[in-house]
Amino acid sequence: MVVLRRRRTQVTNPRSMADDSDSELDTVCEECSSGKQPAKLLLCDKCDKGFHLFCLRPILVSVPKGSWFCPSCSKHQKPKAFPLVQTKLIDFFRIKRSSSDISCSPDKMGKKRKRTSLVMSKKKRKLLPYNPTVDPQRRLEQMASLATALRASNTEFSNKLTYVHSKALRSANKAVLEKGVMQVLSKQDAETLALCKSMMDRGECPPLMVVFDPYEGFTVEADRCIKDLTIITEYVGDVDYLSNREDSYDGDSMMTLLHATDPSQCLVICPDRRSNIARFISGINNHTPEGRKKQNLKCVRFNINGEARVLLVANRDISKGERLYYDYNGYEHEYPTEHFV
């Protein structure tokens, strides 16, 4: 498997202290009282007080786009919960109803898998579909938690890669351009992924809750036990050329989609306008043993019908109530995680 990281755009905002102008040399962080690392000192657009990105709660990984207000000036309000109303959730997630889809359930697929020989299962481990929560009321609560996070971040729900004419077209996403070899998703695993997609389309979401943590911001918890190798979700958003995003701060959580030999062909996924629950899954702190122990997901790129796709897959059994984490630095080791909780 080829693992990867979430990219962070390298930018300087006029409201940061990166320029070290003479009139601002005495500005210090209100939290730690230090003026060190001025490139990571952020100024409030209302009171002009300074805060290190990593001293804020929740931590900011990059200078935000547009105006920014400190916790005191913004009153640090908890995001307003999305209404727990079935019709509103159906509209928000554009849920479809299809009797033909209902016949294909994880249980039936599991029964088919039991016929596979033991030798085959040892030779190559298969991906598993997630098991939705049985209680429909609890599923509504799970979906409402995701809707709350998406609405608070001004993000439209999408469960697939989006190709916009002004960015990268679908024809640019060719897995054969990958530098090295990208693993091809097997036919059976592709069917498992399609089952997960169809379940989400009809409102049977993964058993996950998005919660707001004062230290980590929006983060994701397992709402039931999840088995190793279960598909959690696909990482989705707008597909763009990396070269178009290197000097932009439209998004702080870009994901590598295609790492091509030719830099002009490298693609990234940008979840700042359209995305799903993957946007809110946290990264581990690579710099501490305790941080690395938290990892329970693996981010993997697959060649699916000739196109590059990114999946988040459980890399061990996950207990109910456990938060989901993966390594933002799969192999490029550039995402700054030293201040992650």
CSV table of N, CA, C and O in Angstrom, one decimal, residues 169-255:
chain,number,residue,atom,x,y,z
A,169,LEU,N,-9.4,18.9,-15.0
A,169,LEU,CA,-10.5,18.1,-15.6
A,169,LEU,C,-10.2,16.6,-15.2
A,169,LEU,O,-9.1,16.2,-14.9
A,170,ARG,N,-11.3,15.9,-15.4
A,170,ARG,CA,-11.2,14.4,-15.0
A,170,ARG,C,-10.2,13.7,-15.9
A,170,ARG,O,-9.6,12.8,-15.4
A,171,SER,N,-10.0,14.2,-17.1
A,171,SER,CA,-9.0,13.5,-18.0
A,171,SER,C,-7.6,13.6,-17.5
A,171,SER,O,-6.7,12.9,-17.9
A,172,ALA,N,-7.4,14.6,-16.6
A,172,ALA,CA,-6.0,14.7,-16.0
A,172,ALA,C,-5.7,13.7,-15.0
A,172,ALA,O,-4.5,13.5,-14.6
A,173,ASN,N,-6.7,13.1,-14.4
A,173,ASN,CA,-6.5,12.1,-13.3
A,173,ASN,C,-6.3,10.7,-14.0
A,173,ASN,O,-7.2,9.9,-14.2
A,174,LYS,N,-5.0,10.4,-14.3
A,174,LYS,CA,-4.6,9.2,-14.9
A,174,LYS,C,-3.6,8.5,-13.9
A,174,LYS,O,-2.5,9.0,-13.7
A,175,ALA,N,-4.0,7.4,-13.3
A,175,ALA,CA,-3.1,6.7,-12.4
A,175,ALA,C,-1.8,6.3,-12.9
A,175,ALA,O,-0.8,6.1,-12.2
A,176,VAL,N,-1.7,6.1,-14.3
A,176,VAL,CA,-0.5,5.6,-14.9
A,176,VAL,C,0.6,6.7,-14.8
A,176,VAL,O,1.8,6.4,-15.0
A,177,LEU,N,0.2,7.9,-14.5
A,177,LEU,CA,1.2,9.0,-14.4
A,177,LEU,C,1.9,9.0,-13.1
A,177,LEU,O,2.8,9.8,-12.9
A,178,GLU,N,1.4,8.2,-12.1
A,178,GLU,CA,2.0,8.2,-10.8
A,178,GLU,C,3.5,7.8,-10.8
A,178,GLU,O,3.9,7.0,-11.6
A,179,LYS,N,4.3,8.5,-10.0
A,179,LYS,CA,5.7,8.3,-9.9
A,179,LYS,C,5.9,7.0,-9.1
A,179,LYS,O,5.7,7.0,-7.9
A,180,GLY,N,6.2,5.9,-9.7
A,180,GLY,CA,6.3,4.6,-9.1
A,180,GLY,C,5.0,3.8,-9.4
A,180,GLY,O,4.4,4.1,-10.5
A,181,VAL,N,4.6,2.9,-8.6
A,181,VAL,CA,3.4,2.1,-8.9
A,181,VAL,C,2.3,2.3,-7.9
A,181,VAL,O,2.5,2.3,-6.7
A,182,MET,N,1.1,2.6,-8.4
A,182,MET,CA,0.0,2.8,-7.6
A,182,MET,C,-0.8,1.4,-7.5
A,182,MET,O,-1.1,0.9,-8.6
A,183,GLN,N,-1.1,1.0,-6.4
A,183,GLN,CA,-1.8,-0.3,-6.2
A,183,GLN,C,-3.2,-0.3,-6.9
A,183,GLN,O,-4.0,0.7,-6.7
A,184,VAL,N,-3.5,-1.3,-7.7
A,184,VAL,CA,-4.8,-1.4,-8.3
A,184,VAL,C,-5.8,-2.0,-7.3
A,184,VAL,O,-5.5,-3.1,-6.7
A,185,LEU,N,-7.0,-1.4,-7.2
A,185,LEU,CA,-8.0,-1.9,-6.3
A,185,LEU,C,-8.6,-3.1,-7.0
A,185,LEU,O,-9.0,-3.1,-8.1
A,186,SER,N,-8.7,-4.3,-6.2
A,186,SER,CA,-9.2,-5.5,-6.8
A,186,SER,C,-10.7,-5.4,-7.1
A,186,SER,O,-11.4,-4.5,-6.6
A,187,LYS,N,-11.2,-6.3,-7.9
A,187,LYS,CA,-12.6,-6.2,-8.3
A,187,LYS,C,-13.5,-6.4,-7.1
A,187,LYS,O,-14.5,-5.7,-6.9
A,188,GLN,N,-13.1,-7.3,-6.1
A,188,GLN,CA,-14.0,-7.5,-4.9
A,188,GLN,C,-13.9,-6.2,-4.0
A,188,GLN,O,-15.0,-5.8,-3.5
A,189,ASP,N,-12.7,-5.6,-3.9
A,189,ASP,CA,-12.6,-4.4,-3.1
A,189,ASP,C,-13.4,-3.3,-3.7
A,189,ASP,O,-13.9,-2.4,-3.0
A,190,ALA,N,-13.4,-3.2,-5.0
A,190,ALA,CA,-14.1,-2.2,-5.8
A,190,ALA,C,-15.6,-2.3,-5.5
A,190,ALA,O,-16.4,-1.3,-5.4
A,191,GLU,N,-16.1,-3.6,-5.4
A,191,GLU,CA,-17.5,-3.8,-5.1
A,191,GLU,C,-17.8,-3.4,-3.7
A,191,GLU,O,-18.9,-2.9,-3.4
A,192,THR,N,-16.9,-3.6,-2.8
A,192,THR,CA,-17.1,-3.2,-1.4
A,192,THR,C,-17.2,-1.7,-1.3
A,192,THR,O,-18.0,-1.1,-0.6
A,193,LEU,N,-16.3,-1.0,-2.1
A,193,LEU,CA,-16.4,0.5,-2.1
A,193,LEU,C,-17.7,1.0,-2.7
A,193,LEU,O,-18.3,1.9,-2.1
A,194,ALA,N,-18.1,0.3,-3.7
A,194,ALA,CA,-19.4,0.7,-4.3
A,194,ALA,C,-20.6,0.5,-3.4
A,194,ALA,O,-21.5,1.3,-3.3
A,195,LEU,N,-20.5,-0.6,-2.6
A,195,LEU,CA,-21.5,-0.8,-1.6
A,195,LEU,C,-21.6,0.3,-0.5
A,195,LEU,O,-22.6,0.8,-0.1
A,196,CYS,N,-20.4,0.7,-0.1
A,196,CYS,CA,-20.3,1.8,0.9
A,196,CYS,C,-20.9,3.1,0.3
A,196,CYS,O,-21.6,3.8,1.0
A,197,LYS,N,-20.6,3.3,-1.0
A,197,LYS,CA,-21.2,4.5,-1.6
A,197,LYS,C,-22.7,4.5,-1.7
A,197,LYS,O,-23.4,5.4,-1.4
A,198,SER,N,-23.2,3.3,-2.1
A,198,SER,CA,-24.7,3.1,-2.2
A,198,SER,C,-25.4,3.2,-0.8
A,198,SER,O,-26.5,3.8,-0.7
A,199,MET,N,-24.7,2.7,0.2
A,199,MET,CA,-25.3,2.9,1.6
A,199,MET,C,-25.4,4.3,1.9
A,199,MET,O,-26.4,4.8,2.5
A,200,MET,N,-24.3,5.1,1.7
A,200,MET,CA,-24.4,6.5,2.0
A,200,MET,C,-25.4,7.3,1.2
A,200,MET,O,-26.1,8.1,1.7
A,201,ASP,N,-25.6,6.9,-0.1
A,201,ASP,CA,-26.6,7.5,-0.9
A,201,ASP,C,-28.0,7.4,-0.4
A,201,ASP,O,-28.9,8.2,-0.6
A,202,ARG,N,-28.3,6.2,0.3
A,202,ARG,CA,-29.6,6.0,0.8
A,202,ARG,C,-29.7,6.3,2.3
A,202,ARG,O,-30.7,6.0,3.0
A,203,GLY,N,-28.7,7.0,2.8
A,203,GLY,CA,-28.8,7.5,4.2
A,203,GLY,C,-28.3,6.6,5.3
A,203,GLY,O,-28.4,6.8,6.5
A,204,GLU,N,-27.6,5.5,4.9
A,204,GLU,CA,-27.0,4.6,5.8
A,204,GLU,C,-25.5,4.9,6.0
A,204,GLU,O,-24.6,4.4,5.3
A,205,CYS,N,-25.3,5.9,6.8
A,205,CYS,CA,-23.9,6.5,6.9
A,205,CYS,C,-23.0,5.7,7.8
A,205,CYS,O,-23.5,4.8,8.5
A,206,PRO,N,-21.7,5.9,7.7
A,206,PRO,CA,-20.8,5.2,8.6
A,206,PRO,C,-21.1,5.5,10.0
A,206,PRO,O,-21.6,6.5,10.4
A,207,PRO,N,-20.8,4.5,10.9
A,207,PRO,CA,-21.1,4.7,12.3
A,207,PRO,C,-20.1,5.6,13.0
A,207,PRO,O,-19.3,5.2,13.8
A,208,LEU,N,-20.2,6.9,12.7
A,208,LEU,CA,-19.3,7.9,13.2
A,208,LEU,C,-20.0,9.2,13.7
A,208,LEU,O,-21.1,9.5,13.1
A,209,MET,N,-19.5,9.8,14.7
A,209,MET,CA,-20.0,11.1,15.2
A,209,MET,C,-18.9,12.2,15.1
A,209,MET,O,-17.8,11.9,15.4
A,210,VAL,N,-19.3,13.3,14.5
A,210,VAL,CA,-18.4,14.5,14.5
A,210,VAL,C,-18.7,15.3,15.7
A,210,VAL,O,-19.8,15.7,16.0
A,211,VAL,N,-17.7,15.5,16.5
A,211,VAL,CA,-17.8,16.2,17.8
A,211,VAL,C,-16.9,17.5,17.8
A,211,VAL,O,-15.9,17.5,17.1
A,212,PHE,N,-17.3,18.5,18.5
A,212,PHE,CA,-16.4,19.7,18.6
A,212,PHE,C,-15.7,19.7,19.9
A,212,PHE,O,-16.2,19.6,21.0
A,213,ASP,N,-14.3,19.7,19.7
A,213,ASP,CA,-13.4,19.6,20.9
A,213,ASP,C,-12.8,21.0,21.0
A,213,ASP,O,-12.3,21.5,20.0
A,214,PRO,N,-12.7,21.6,22.2
A,214,PRO,CA,-12.1,22.9,22.3
A,214,PRO,C,-10.6,22.9,22.0
A,214,PRO,O,-10.0,24.0,21.7
A,215,TYR,N,-9.9,21.8,22.1
A,215,TYR,CA,-8.5,21.7,21.7
A,215,TYR,C,-8.3,21.3,20.3
A,215,TYR,O,-7.4,21.9,19.6
A,216,GLU,N,-9.0,20.4,19.7
A,216,GLU,CA,-8.8,19.9,18.4
A,216,GLU,C,-9.8,20.4,17.4
A,216,GLU,O,-9.6,20.2,16.2
A,217,GLY,N,-10.8,21.2,17.8
A,217,GLY,CA,-11.8,21.6,16.8
A,217,GLY,C,-12.7,20.4,16.5
A,217,GLY,O,-13.0,19.5,17.3
A,218,PHE,N,-13.3,20.4,15.3
A,218,PHE,CA,-14.1,19.3,14.9
A,218,PHE,C,-13.3,18.0,14.7
A,218,PHE,O,-12.2,18.1,14.1
A,219,THR,N,-13.7,16.9,15.3
A,219,THR,CA,-13.0,15.7,15.2
A,219,THR,C,-14.0,14.5,15.1
A,219,THR,O,-15.2,14.8,15.4
A,220,VAL,N,-13.6,13.3,14.8
A,220,VAL,CA,-14.5,12.3,14.5
A,220,VAL,C,-14.3,11.1,15.5
A,220,VAL,O,-13.1,10.7,15.7
A,221,GLU,N,-15.4,10.5,16.0
A,221,GLU,CA,-15.3,9.4,16.9
A,221,GLU,C,-16.1,8.2,16.3
A,221,GLU,O,-17.1,8.4,15.6
A,222,ALA,N,-15.6,7.0,16.6
A,222,ALA,CA,-16.4,5.8,16.3
A,222,ALA,C,-17.6,5.7,17.1
A,222,ALA,O,-17.5,5.8,18.4
A,223,ASP,N,-18.8,5.4,16.5
A,223,ASP,CA,-20.0,5.3,17.3
A,223,ASP,C,-20.4,3.9,17.5
A,223,ASP,O,-21.4,3.6,18.1
A,224,ARG,N,-19.6,3.0,17.1
A,224,ARG,CA,-19.7,1.5,17.3
A,224,ARG,C,-18.3,0.9,17.0
A,224,ARG,O,-17.5,1.5,16.4
A,225,CYS,N,-18.1,-0.3,17.4
A,225,CYS,CA,-16.8,-1.0,17.1
A,225,CYS,C,-16.7,-1.1,15.6
A,225,CYS,O,-17.6,-1.5,14.9
A,226,ILE,N,-15.4,-0.9,15.1
A,226,ILE,CA,-15.1,-1.0,13.7
A,226,ILE,C,-13.9,-1.9,13.5
A,226,ILE,O,-12.9,-1.8,14.2
A,227,LYS,N,-14.1,-2.9,12.6
A,227,LYS,CA,-13.1,-3.9,12.4
A,227,LYS,C,-11.9,-3.4,11.6
A,227,LYS,O,-12.1,-2.5,10.7
A,228,ASP,N,-10.8,-4.0,11.8
A,228,ASP,CA,-9.6,-3.7,10.9
A,228,ASP,C,-9.9,-3.9,9.5
A,228,ASP,O,-10.7,-4.8,9.1
A,229,LEU,N,-9.4,-3.0,8.6
A,229,LEU,CA,-9.5,-3.1,7.2
A,229,LEU,C,-10.9,-2.6,6.7
A,229,LEU,O,-11.3,-2.8,5.5
A,230,THR,N,-11.7,-2.0,7.6
A,230,THR,CA,-13.0,-1.4,7.2
A,230,THR,C,-12.8,-0.1,6.4
A,230,THR,O,-12.0,0.7,6.9
A,231,ILE,N,-13.5,0.0,5.3
A,231,ILE,CA,-13.5,1.3,4.6
A,231,ILE,C,-14.2,2.3,5.4
A,231,ILE,O,-15.4,2.1,5.7
A,232,ILE,N,-13.6,3.4,5.8
A,232,ILE,CA,-14.2,4.5,6.6
A,232,ILE,C,-14.9,5.4,5.7
A,232,ILE,O,-16.1,5.8,5.8
A,233,THR,N,-14.2,5.9,4.7
A,233,THR,CA,-14.7,6.9,3.7
A,233,THR,C,-13.7,7.1,2.6
A,233,THR,O,-12.5,6.7,2.7
A,234,GLU,N,-14.1,7.8,1.6
A,234,GLU,CA,-13.2,8.2,0.5
A,234,GLU,C,-12.8,9.7,0.8
A,234,GLU,O,-13.7,10.5,1.2
A,235,TYR,N,-11.6,10.1,0.6
A,235,TYR,CA,-11.2,11.5,0.7
A,235,TYR,C,-11.6,12.2,-0.5
A,235,TYR,O,-11.1,11.9,-1.6
A,236,VAL,N,-12.5,13.2,-0.4
A,236,VAL,CA,-13.1,13.8,-1.6
A,236,VAL,C,-13.0,15.4,-1.5
A,236,VAL,O,-12.7,15.9,-0.5
A,237,GLY,N,-13.2,16.0,-2.7
A,237,GLY,CA,-13.2,17.5,-2.8
A,237,GLY,C,-12.9,17.8,-4.2
A,237,GLY,O,-13.0,17.0,-5.1
A,238,ASP,N,-12.6,19.1,-4.4
A,238,ASP,CA,-12.3,19.6,-5.8
A,238,ASP,C,-10.9,19.1,-6.2
A,238,ASP,O,-10.0,19.2,-5.4
A,239,VAL,N,-10.7,18.6,-7.4
A,239,VAL,CA,-9.4,18.2,-7.9
A,239,VAL,C,-8.8,19.3,-8.6
A,239,VAL,O,-9.4,20.0,-9.4
A,240,ASP,N,-7.5,19.6,-8.2
A,240,ASP,CA,-6.8,20.7,-8.8
A,240,ASP,C,-5.4,20.4,-9.0
A,240,ASP,O,-4.9,19.4,-8.4
A,241,TYR,N,-4.7,21.1,-9.9
A,241,TYR,CA,-3.2,20.9,-10.1
A,241,TYR,C,-2.5,21.5,-8.8
A,241,TYR,O,-2.9,22.6,-8.4
A,242,LEU,N,-1.5,20.8,-8.4
A,242,LEU,CA,-0.7,21.3,-7.2
A,242,LEU,C,-0.1,22.7,-7.5
A,242,LEU,O,-0.1,23.6,-6.7
A,243,SER,N,0.3,22.9,-8.7
A,243,SER,CA,0.9,24.1,-9.1
A,243,SER,C,0.0,25.3,-9.0
A,243,SER,O,0.4,26.5,-8.8
A,244,ASN,N,-1.3,25.1,-9.0
A,244,ASN,CA,-2.3,26.1,-8.9
A,244,ASN,C,-2.6,26.5,-7.4
A,244,ASN,O,-3.1,27.6,-7.1
A,245,ARG,N,-2.1,25.6,-6.5
A,245,ARG,CA,-2.4,25.8,-5.1
A,245,ARG,C,-1.2,26.1,-4.2
A,245,ARG,O,-1.4,26.4,-3.0
A,246,GLU,N,0.0,26.1,-4.8
A,246,GLU,CA,1.2,26.3,-3.9
A,246,GLU,C,1.3,27.7,-3.4
A,246,GLU,O,1.8,27.8,-2.3
A,247,ASP,N,0.7,28.7,-4.0
A,247,ASP,CA,0.8,30.0,-3.5
A,247,ASP,C,-0.6,30.6,-3.1
A,247,ASP,O,-0.9,31.8,-3.1
A,248,SER,N,-1.4,29.6,-2.7
A,248,SER,CA,-2.8,30.0,-2.4
A,248,SER,C,-3.1,29.6,-1.0
A,248,SER,O,-2.5,28.6,-0.5
A,249,TYR,N,-4.1,30.2,-0.3
A,249,TYR,CA,-4.5,29.7,1.0
A,249,TYR,C,-6.0,29.5,1.0
A,249,TYR,O,-6.7,29.8,1.9
A,250,ASP,N,-6.5,29.0,-0.1
A,250,ASP,CA,-7.9,28.7,-0.2
A,250,ASP,C,-8.3,27.5,0.6
A,250,ASP,O,-9.4,27.2,1.0
A,251,GLY,N,-7.3,26.7,1.0
A,251,GLY,CA,-7.6,25.5,1.8
A,251,GLY,C,-6.3,25.1,2.5
A,251,GLY,O,-5.2,25.2,2.1
A,252,ASP,N,-6.5,24.6,3.8
A,252,ASP,CA,-5.3,24.2,4.6
A,252,ASP,C,-5.2,22.7,4.7
A,252,ASP,O,-4.4,22.2,5.6
A,253,SER,N,-6.0,21.9,4.0
A,253,SER,CA,-6.0,20.5,4.2
A,253,SER,C,-6.0,19.7,2.8
A,253,SER,O,-6.7,18.8,2.7
A,254,MET,N,-5.2,20.2,1.9
A,254,MET,CA,-5.1,19.5,0.6
A,254,MET,C,-4.5,18.1,0.7
A,254,MET,O,-3.5,17.9,1.5
A,255,MET,N,-5.0,17.2,0.0
A,255,MET,CA,-4.5,15.8,0.0
A,255,MET,C,-3.9,15.5,-1.4
A,255,MET,O,-4.4,15.8,-2.4
